[in-house]
XYZ file of C-alpha atoms in Angstrom:
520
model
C -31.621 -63.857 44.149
C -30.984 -65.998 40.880
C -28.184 -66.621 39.136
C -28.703 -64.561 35.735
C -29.012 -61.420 38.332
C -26.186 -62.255 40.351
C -24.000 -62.254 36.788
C -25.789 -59.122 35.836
C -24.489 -57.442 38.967
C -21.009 -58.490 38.672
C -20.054 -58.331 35.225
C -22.349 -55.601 33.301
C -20.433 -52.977 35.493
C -16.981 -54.940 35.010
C -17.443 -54.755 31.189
C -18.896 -51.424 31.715
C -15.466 -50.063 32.916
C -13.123 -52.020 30.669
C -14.538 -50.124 27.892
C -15.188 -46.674 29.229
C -11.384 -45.060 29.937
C -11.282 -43.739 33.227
C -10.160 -40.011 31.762
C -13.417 -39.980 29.685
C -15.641 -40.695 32.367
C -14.166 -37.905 34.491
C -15.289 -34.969 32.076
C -18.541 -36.979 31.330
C -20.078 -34.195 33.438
C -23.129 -31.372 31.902
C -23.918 -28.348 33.529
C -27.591 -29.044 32.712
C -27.886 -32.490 34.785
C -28.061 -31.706 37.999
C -31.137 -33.922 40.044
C -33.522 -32.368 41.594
C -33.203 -29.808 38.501
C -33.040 -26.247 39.686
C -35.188 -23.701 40.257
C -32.723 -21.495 37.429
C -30.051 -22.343 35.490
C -27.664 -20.536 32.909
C -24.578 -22.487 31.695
C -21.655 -20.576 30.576
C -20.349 -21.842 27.122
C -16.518 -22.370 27.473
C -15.868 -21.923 30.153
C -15.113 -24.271 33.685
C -12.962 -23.530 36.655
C -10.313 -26.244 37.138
C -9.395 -28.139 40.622
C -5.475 -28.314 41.059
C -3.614 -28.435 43.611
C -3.639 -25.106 44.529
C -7.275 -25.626 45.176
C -8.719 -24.186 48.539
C -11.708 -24.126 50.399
C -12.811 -21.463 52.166
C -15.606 -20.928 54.455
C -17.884 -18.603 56.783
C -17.331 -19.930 60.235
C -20.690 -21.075 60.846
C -20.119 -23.357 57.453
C -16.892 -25.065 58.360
C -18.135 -28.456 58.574
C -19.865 -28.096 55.402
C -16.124 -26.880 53.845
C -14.622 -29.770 55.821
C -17.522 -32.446 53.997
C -16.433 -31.205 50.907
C -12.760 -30.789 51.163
C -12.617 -34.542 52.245
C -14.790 -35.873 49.447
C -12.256 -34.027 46.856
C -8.966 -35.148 48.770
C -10.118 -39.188 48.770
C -10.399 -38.613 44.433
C -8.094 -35.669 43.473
C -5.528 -36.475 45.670
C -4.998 -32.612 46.470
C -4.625 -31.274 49.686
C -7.822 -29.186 49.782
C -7.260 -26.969 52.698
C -10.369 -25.414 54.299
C -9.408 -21.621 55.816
C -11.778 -18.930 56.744
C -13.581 -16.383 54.185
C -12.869 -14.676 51.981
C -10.408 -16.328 49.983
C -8.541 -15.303 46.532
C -10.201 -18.010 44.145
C -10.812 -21.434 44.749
C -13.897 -22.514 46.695
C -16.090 -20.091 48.635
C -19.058 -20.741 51.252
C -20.574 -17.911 52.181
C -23.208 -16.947 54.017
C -24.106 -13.491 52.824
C -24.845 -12.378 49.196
C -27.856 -14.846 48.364
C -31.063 -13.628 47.375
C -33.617 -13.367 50.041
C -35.940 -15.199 48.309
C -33.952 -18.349 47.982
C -35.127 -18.881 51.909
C -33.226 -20.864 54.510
C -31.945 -23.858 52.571
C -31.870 -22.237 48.934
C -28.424 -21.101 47.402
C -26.888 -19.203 44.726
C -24.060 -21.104 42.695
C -21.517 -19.192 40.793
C -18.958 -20.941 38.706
C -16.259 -18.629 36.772
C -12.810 -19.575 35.505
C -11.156 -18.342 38.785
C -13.647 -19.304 41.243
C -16.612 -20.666 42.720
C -18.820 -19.167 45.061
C -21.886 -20.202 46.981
C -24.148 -17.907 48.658
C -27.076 -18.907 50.758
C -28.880 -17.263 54.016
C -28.254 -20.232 55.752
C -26.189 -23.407 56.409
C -28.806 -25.631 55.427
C -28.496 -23.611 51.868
C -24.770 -23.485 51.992
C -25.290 -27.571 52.047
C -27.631 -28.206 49.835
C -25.332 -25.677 47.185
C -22.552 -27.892 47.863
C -24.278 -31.010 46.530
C -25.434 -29.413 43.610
C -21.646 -28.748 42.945
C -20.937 -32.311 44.007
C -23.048 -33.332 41.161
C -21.262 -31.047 38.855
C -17.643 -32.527 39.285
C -16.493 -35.277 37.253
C -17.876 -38.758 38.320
C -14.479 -39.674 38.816
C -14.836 -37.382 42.243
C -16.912 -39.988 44.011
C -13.894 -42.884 43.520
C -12.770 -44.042 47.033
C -9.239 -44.213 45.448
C -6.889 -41.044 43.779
C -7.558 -40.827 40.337
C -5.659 -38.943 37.590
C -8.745 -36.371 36.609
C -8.833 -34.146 35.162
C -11.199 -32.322 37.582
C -12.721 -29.259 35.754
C -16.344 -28.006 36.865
C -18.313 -26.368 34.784
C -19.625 -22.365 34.332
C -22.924 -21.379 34.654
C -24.628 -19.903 37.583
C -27.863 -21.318 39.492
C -30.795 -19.789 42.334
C -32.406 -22.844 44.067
C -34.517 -23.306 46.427
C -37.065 -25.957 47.513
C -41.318 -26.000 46.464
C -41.429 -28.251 49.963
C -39.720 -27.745 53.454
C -40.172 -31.371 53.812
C -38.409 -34.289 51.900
C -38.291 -37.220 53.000
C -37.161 -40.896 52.993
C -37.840 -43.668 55.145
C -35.858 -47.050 56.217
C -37.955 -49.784 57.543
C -35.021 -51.149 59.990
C -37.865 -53.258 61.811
C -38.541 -56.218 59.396
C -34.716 -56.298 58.982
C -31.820 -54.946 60.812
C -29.164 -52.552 59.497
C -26.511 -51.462 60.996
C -25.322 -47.650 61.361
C -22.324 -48.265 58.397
C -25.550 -48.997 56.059
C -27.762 -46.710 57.598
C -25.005 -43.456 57.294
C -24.133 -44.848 53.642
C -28.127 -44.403 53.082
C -27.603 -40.485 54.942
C -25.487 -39.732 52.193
C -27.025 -41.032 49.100
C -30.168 -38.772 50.645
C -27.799 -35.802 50.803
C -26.948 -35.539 47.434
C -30.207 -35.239 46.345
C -31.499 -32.626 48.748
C -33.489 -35.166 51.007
C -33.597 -33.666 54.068
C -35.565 -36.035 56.620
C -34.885 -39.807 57.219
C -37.518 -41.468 58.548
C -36.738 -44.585 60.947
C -39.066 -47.198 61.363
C -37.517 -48.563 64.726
C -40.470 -50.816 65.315
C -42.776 -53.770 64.682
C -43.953 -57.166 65.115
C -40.943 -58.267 63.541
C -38.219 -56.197 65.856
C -37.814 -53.416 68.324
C -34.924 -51.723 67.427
C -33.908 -49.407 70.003
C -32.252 -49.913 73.335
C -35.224 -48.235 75.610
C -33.263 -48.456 79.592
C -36.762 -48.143 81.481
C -37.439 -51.277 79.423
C -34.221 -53.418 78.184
C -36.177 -56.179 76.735
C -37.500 -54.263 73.964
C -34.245 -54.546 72.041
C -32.469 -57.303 73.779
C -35.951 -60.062 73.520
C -37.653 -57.869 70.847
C -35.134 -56.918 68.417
C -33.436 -61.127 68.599
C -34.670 -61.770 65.291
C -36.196 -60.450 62.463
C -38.394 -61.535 58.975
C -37.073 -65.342 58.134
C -35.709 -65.914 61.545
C -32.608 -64.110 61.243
C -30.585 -62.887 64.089
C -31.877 -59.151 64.153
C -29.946 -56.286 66.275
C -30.947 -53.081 67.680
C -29.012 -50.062 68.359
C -28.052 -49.030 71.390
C -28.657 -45.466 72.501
C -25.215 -44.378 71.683
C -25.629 -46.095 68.242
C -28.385 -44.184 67.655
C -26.998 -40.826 68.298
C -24.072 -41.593 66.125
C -27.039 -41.802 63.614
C -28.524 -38.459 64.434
C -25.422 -36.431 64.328
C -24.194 -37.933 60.861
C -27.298 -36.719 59.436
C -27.361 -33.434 61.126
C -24.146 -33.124 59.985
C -25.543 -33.677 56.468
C -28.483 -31.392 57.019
C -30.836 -34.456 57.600
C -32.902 -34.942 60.810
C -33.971 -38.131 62.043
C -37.280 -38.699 62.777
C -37.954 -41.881 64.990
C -41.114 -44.179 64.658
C -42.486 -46.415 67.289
C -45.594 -48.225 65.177
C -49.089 -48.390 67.235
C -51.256 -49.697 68.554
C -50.612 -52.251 66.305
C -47.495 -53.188 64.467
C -46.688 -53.874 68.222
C -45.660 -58.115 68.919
C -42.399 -57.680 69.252
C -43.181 -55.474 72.317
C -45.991 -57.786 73.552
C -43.227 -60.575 73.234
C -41.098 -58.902 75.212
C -43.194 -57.615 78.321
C -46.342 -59.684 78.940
C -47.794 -57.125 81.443
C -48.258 -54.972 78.145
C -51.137 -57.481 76.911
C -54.669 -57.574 77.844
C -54.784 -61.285 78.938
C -51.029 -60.955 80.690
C -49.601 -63.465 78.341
C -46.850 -62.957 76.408
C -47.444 -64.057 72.222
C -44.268 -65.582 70.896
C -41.741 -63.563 68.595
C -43.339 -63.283 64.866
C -40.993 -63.951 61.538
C -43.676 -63.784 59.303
C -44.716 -60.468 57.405
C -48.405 -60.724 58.129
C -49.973 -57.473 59.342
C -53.092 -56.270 61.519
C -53.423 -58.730 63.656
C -51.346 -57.444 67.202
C -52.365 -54.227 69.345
C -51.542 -53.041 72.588
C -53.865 -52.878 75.623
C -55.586 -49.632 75.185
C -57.504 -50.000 78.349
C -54.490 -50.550 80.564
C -52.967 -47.556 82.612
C -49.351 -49.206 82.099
C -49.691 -48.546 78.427
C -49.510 -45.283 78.564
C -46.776 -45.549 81.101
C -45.023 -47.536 78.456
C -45.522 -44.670 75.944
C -44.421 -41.838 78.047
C -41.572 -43.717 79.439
C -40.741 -44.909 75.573
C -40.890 -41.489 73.823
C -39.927 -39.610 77.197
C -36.326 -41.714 76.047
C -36.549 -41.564 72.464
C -37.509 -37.096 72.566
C -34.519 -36.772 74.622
C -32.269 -38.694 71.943
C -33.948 -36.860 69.129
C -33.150 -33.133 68.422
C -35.512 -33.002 65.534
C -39.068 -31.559 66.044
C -41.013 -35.046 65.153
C -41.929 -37.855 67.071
C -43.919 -40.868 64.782
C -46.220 -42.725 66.252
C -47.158 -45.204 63.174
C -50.904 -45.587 63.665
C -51.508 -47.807 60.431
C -53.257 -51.200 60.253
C -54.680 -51.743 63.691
C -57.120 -53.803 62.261
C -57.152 -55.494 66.379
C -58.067 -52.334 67.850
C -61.774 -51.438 67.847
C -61.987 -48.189 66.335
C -63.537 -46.090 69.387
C -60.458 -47.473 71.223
C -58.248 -46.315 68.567
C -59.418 -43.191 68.669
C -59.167 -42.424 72.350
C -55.529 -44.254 72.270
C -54.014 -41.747 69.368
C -55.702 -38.896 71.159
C -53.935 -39.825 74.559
C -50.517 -40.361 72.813
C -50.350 -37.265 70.875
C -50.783 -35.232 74.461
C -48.055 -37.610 75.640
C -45.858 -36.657 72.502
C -46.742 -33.038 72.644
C -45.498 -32.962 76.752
C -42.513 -34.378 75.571
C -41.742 -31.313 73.404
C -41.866 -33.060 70.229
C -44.742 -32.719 67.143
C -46.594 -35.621 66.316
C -46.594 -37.648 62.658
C -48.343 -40.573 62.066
C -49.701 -42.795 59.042
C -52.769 -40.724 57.679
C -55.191 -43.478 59.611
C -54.872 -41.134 62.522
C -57.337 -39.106 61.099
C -59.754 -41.074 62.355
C -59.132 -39.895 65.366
C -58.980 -35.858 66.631
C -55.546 -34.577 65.189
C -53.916 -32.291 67.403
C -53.617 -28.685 65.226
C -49.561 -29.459 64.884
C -50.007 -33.459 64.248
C -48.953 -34.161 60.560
C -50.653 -37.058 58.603
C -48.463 -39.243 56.701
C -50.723 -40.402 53.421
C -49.654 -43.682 52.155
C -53.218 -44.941 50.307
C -53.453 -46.187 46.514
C -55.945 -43.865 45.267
C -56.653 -39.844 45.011
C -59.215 -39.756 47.171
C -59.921 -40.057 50.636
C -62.815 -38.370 52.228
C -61.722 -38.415 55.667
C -57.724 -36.825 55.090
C -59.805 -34.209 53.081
C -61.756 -33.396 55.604
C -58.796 -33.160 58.253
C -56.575 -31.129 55.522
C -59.500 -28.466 55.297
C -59.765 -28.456 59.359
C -55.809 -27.686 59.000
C -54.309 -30.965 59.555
C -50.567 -30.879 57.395
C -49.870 -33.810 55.361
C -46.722 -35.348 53.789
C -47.468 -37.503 50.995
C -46.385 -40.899 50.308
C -49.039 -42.763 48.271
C -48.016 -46.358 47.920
C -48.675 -46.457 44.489
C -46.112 -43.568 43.857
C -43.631 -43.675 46.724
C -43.252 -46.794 48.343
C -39.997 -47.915 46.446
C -40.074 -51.017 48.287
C -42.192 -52.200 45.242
C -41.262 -54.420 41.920
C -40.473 -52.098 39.119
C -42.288 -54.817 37.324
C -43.183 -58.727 37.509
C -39.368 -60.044 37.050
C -38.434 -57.939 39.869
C -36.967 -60.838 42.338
C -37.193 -58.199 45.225
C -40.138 -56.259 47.064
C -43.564 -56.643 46.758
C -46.354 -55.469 44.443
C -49.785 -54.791 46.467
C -49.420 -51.500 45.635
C -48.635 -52.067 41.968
C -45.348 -51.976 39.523
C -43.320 -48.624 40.204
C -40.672 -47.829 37.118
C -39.462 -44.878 37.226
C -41.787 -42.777 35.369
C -44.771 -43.771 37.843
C -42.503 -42.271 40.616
C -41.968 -38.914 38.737
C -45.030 -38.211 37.201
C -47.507 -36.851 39.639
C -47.756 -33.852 41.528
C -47.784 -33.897 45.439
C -49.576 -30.940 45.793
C -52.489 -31.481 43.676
C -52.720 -35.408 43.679
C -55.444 -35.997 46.740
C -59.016 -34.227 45.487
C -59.956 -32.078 47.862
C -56.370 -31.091 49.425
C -54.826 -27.799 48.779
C -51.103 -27.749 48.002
C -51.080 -25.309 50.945
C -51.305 -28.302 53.044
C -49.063 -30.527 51.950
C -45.709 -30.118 54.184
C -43.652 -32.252 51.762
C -43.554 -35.835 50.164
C -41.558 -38.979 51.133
C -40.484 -42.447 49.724
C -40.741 -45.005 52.166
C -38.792 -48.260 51.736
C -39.705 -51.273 53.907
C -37.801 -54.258 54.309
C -39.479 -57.507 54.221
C -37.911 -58.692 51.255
C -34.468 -56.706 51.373
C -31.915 -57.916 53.561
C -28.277 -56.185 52.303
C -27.020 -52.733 51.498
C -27.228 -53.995 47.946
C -31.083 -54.559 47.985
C -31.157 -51.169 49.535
C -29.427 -49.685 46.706
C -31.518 -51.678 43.827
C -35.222 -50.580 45.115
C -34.175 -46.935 46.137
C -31.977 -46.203 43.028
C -33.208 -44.748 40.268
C -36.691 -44.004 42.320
C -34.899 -42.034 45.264
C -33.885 -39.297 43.079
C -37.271 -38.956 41.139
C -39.090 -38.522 44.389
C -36.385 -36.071 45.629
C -36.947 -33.659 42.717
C -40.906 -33.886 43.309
C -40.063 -32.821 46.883
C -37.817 -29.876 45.796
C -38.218 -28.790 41.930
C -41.062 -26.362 41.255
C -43.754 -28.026 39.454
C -43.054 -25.527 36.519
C -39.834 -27.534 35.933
C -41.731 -30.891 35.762
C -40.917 -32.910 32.276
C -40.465 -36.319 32.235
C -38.999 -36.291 29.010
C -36.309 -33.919 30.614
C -35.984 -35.623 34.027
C -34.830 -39.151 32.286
C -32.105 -37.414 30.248
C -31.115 -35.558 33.522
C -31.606 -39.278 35.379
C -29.474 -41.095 33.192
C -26.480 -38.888 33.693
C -26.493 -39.857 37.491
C -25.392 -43.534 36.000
C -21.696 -42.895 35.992
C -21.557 -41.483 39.221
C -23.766 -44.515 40.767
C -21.076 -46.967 39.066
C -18.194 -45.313 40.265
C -19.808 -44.960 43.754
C -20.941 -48.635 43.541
C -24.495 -48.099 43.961
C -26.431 -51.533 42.792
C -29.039 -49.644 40.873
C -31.672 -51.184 38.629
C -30.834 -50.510 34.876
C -34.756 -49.195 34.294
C -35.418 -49.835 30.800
C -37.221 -46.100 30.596
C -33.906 -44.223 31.289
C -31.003 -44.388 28.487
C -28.005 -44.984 30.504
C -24.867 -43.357 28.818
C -21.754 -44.953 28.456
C -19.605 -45.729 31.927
C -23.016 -46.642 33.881
């Protein structure tokens, strides 16, 4: 990191706040700038309900943890006590789960805001959460302060319908090439959360790490996950770890899905049990970020051992319905090999209860009708994930050149990497998952997701400065209908997250593209 970005980090947002009064920042809030934009909006002119102190929250039972999320975020700023009691209430804050549309679905809402009350109506929890983060967007910026500030805290009128164009939204945390722990992985939960992101994708292995205690076979994490890209000191999480993981997002409305990379992608493994390699001989632990060039021993009977025993762990610690198996870059495997190795380790997946997803190179082998292709290429066309979306194979799309927010914005970037190309903002936003492969249907497209690997990013902070302001722009592709799609609207609506990112002390990259208001 150099020293004219290090000064940039600490003192823009220090200047930032000396001249932006804390008062005017809290009502620095429009009805209209809500991200992912809704499906329907109308704003009511004049008029806001006010939080005081008489302010309660009231809930179905089935949405009292939801309540309970909410309530605490609006104690830690307001101050207020914020009770949470069961529906129905007389004004204040309502979750209900009755009243919405049917065609909002399971995780679409209905938002009312009047000057006595606000009410939101979904069919489900999953909408009742999702409503709630619409209306966490719609409170003063102030809100997200870790400390009690002096508000005001009005929210303003209007009412919404939303509901998501794709089931599946996605993010994904390379925690492989360097370890975080679950403090930065939950923070990361939450920023996903308030945009409507509702899988996180952990990449748990590969040649630089193994990152999850496995008790059939310790040394995974305790040899395998010892260091990471550079030669740091790596870390792993132990079982318990990673169930504290799983229910934080569930508690968000997030699920977990958990990658193990192979056949390749696979050293740190190899390092750590030498009966897993062809020859018997262990390699030595990798630093470097080199790929392609490790695979495990398709023709040995213990590798599939391995795999059961592996997943057999990981399915039972996983109540989500995926399972990854990675599947990209085995450039070591010989392809008939590959082939008969993903075909073995879906079954093994599938008897394990779980569905399989894996990096769209396992097309190349037989997908199972319920395995889901992950597309990460640089181009719109690829003959082969055609052909397996036509046969009925579901995809999720991540095209590098779009998604992968592990990239450089542009060539001053001192983080990420750029084989994929510069990613700004606007390269993020403006495509169209459904229709961007030739030859793909929307109909098969489950959903989209923005990867972010690691070999570059080692803190929270670097976390924050690749995923922020891209996060959000994939997160509306993923839920706004493609009706709603206008870039010209999206940066106005983009910018007004800038506040909120400053007071929640998100290091986010000031994109040139984006006019940042004042207090950002």
């Amino acid at each position: 990191m150099n020293v004219r970005r290090v000064l940039a980090i600490l003192l823009v947002p220090l200047l930032v706040s000396l001249a932006t009064p804390p008062a005017a920042a809290a009502t620095a809030v429009a009805f209209g700038s809500v991200v992912p934009v809704p499906v329907t909006t109308t704003a009511t002119s004049g008029v806001s309900y006010a939080i005081t102190t008489s302010t309660a929250v009231y809930t179905d039972p089935a949405a009292a943890g939801i309540g309970d999320l909410l309530a605490a975020l609006l104690r830690r700023s307001t101050g207020y006590p914020i009770p949470v009691a069961p529906a129905p209430g007389t004004g204040g804050i309502s979750l209900l789960l009755s009243g919405a549309p049917a065609t909002v679905g399971p995780e679409g809402y209905q938002l009312d805001v009047t000057g006595t009350s606000i009410v939101i109506r979904a069919n489900q929890p999953a909408g009742l959460a999702n409503g709630v983060q619409t209306l966490h967007q719609l409170l003063p910026v102030a809100a997200d302060s870790a400390t009690v500030q002096p508000g005001p805290w009005p929210v303003p009128g209007g009412h919404i319908v939303d509901y998501p164009r794709f089931g599946y939204r996605g993010a994904m945390l390379d925690v492989a090439r360097h370890f975080f722990p679950v403090a930065a992985v939950e923070r990361y939960i939450d920023q996903l959360a308030l945009y409507k992101i509702n899988y996180l994708h952990l990449h748990l292995s590969d040649d630089q790490g193994w990152r999850i205690a496995i008790g059939s076979w310790p040394n995974l994490a305790t040899y395998g996950g010892s260091t990471a890209v550079g030669g740091g000191p790596g870390g792993y999480y132990t079982q318990a770890d990673y169930q504290q993981i799983v229910a934080y997002a569930a508690a968000r409305f997030v699920t977990v899905v958990p990658e193990i990379d192979m056949p390749g992608h696979t050293n740190a493994a190899l390092a750590s049990y030498p009966a897993l390699n062809c020859d018997g001989v262990a390699p030595p632990l990798y630093t470097g970020t080199d790929v392609g060039f490790s695979s495990l021993c398709t023709s040995k009977e213990l590798t599939y051992t391995f795999i059961d025993q592996v997943f057999g762990e990981l399915a039972a610690l996983t109540p989500g319905p995926y399972l990854h198996i990675g599947g990209d870059e085995a450039a070591s495997t010989a392809p008939a090999d590959y082939a008969a190795f993903v075909n073995r380790v879906q079954q093994i997946v599938a008897a394990h209860g779980k569905t399989v997803t894996g990096w769209h190179d396992i097309v190349n082998a037989t997908p199972l009708p319920s395995t889901v292709a992950q597309y990460w290429g640089t181009t719109t066309r690829d003959s082969a994930v055609a052909t397996a979306a036509q046969r009925g194979t579901r995809l999720i799309m991540s095209p590098a050149s779009r998604t992968y927010i592990d990239m450089k914005y542009n060539s001053r970037t001192t983080l990420g990497q750029n084989w994929a190309g510069y990613i700004d903002v606007k390269t993020a936003y403006d495509w169209d998952p459904g229709a961007y492969l030739r030859g793909v249907a929307a109909s098969s497209v489950l959903g989209v997701e923005a990867p972010l690997w690691t070999e570059t990013l080692v803190t929270g902070a670097d976390i924050d400065y690749m995923a922020f302001p891209r996060l959000p722009a994939v997160a509306e592709l993923g839920w706004s209908p493609q009706a709603t799609h206008d870039w010209t609207a999206f940066k106005q609506r983009l910018g007004a997250q800038g506040p909120r990112w400053h007071v929640m002390g998100v290091n986010y990259y000031h994109s040139t593209q984006i006019s940042w208001p004042g207090g950002s």
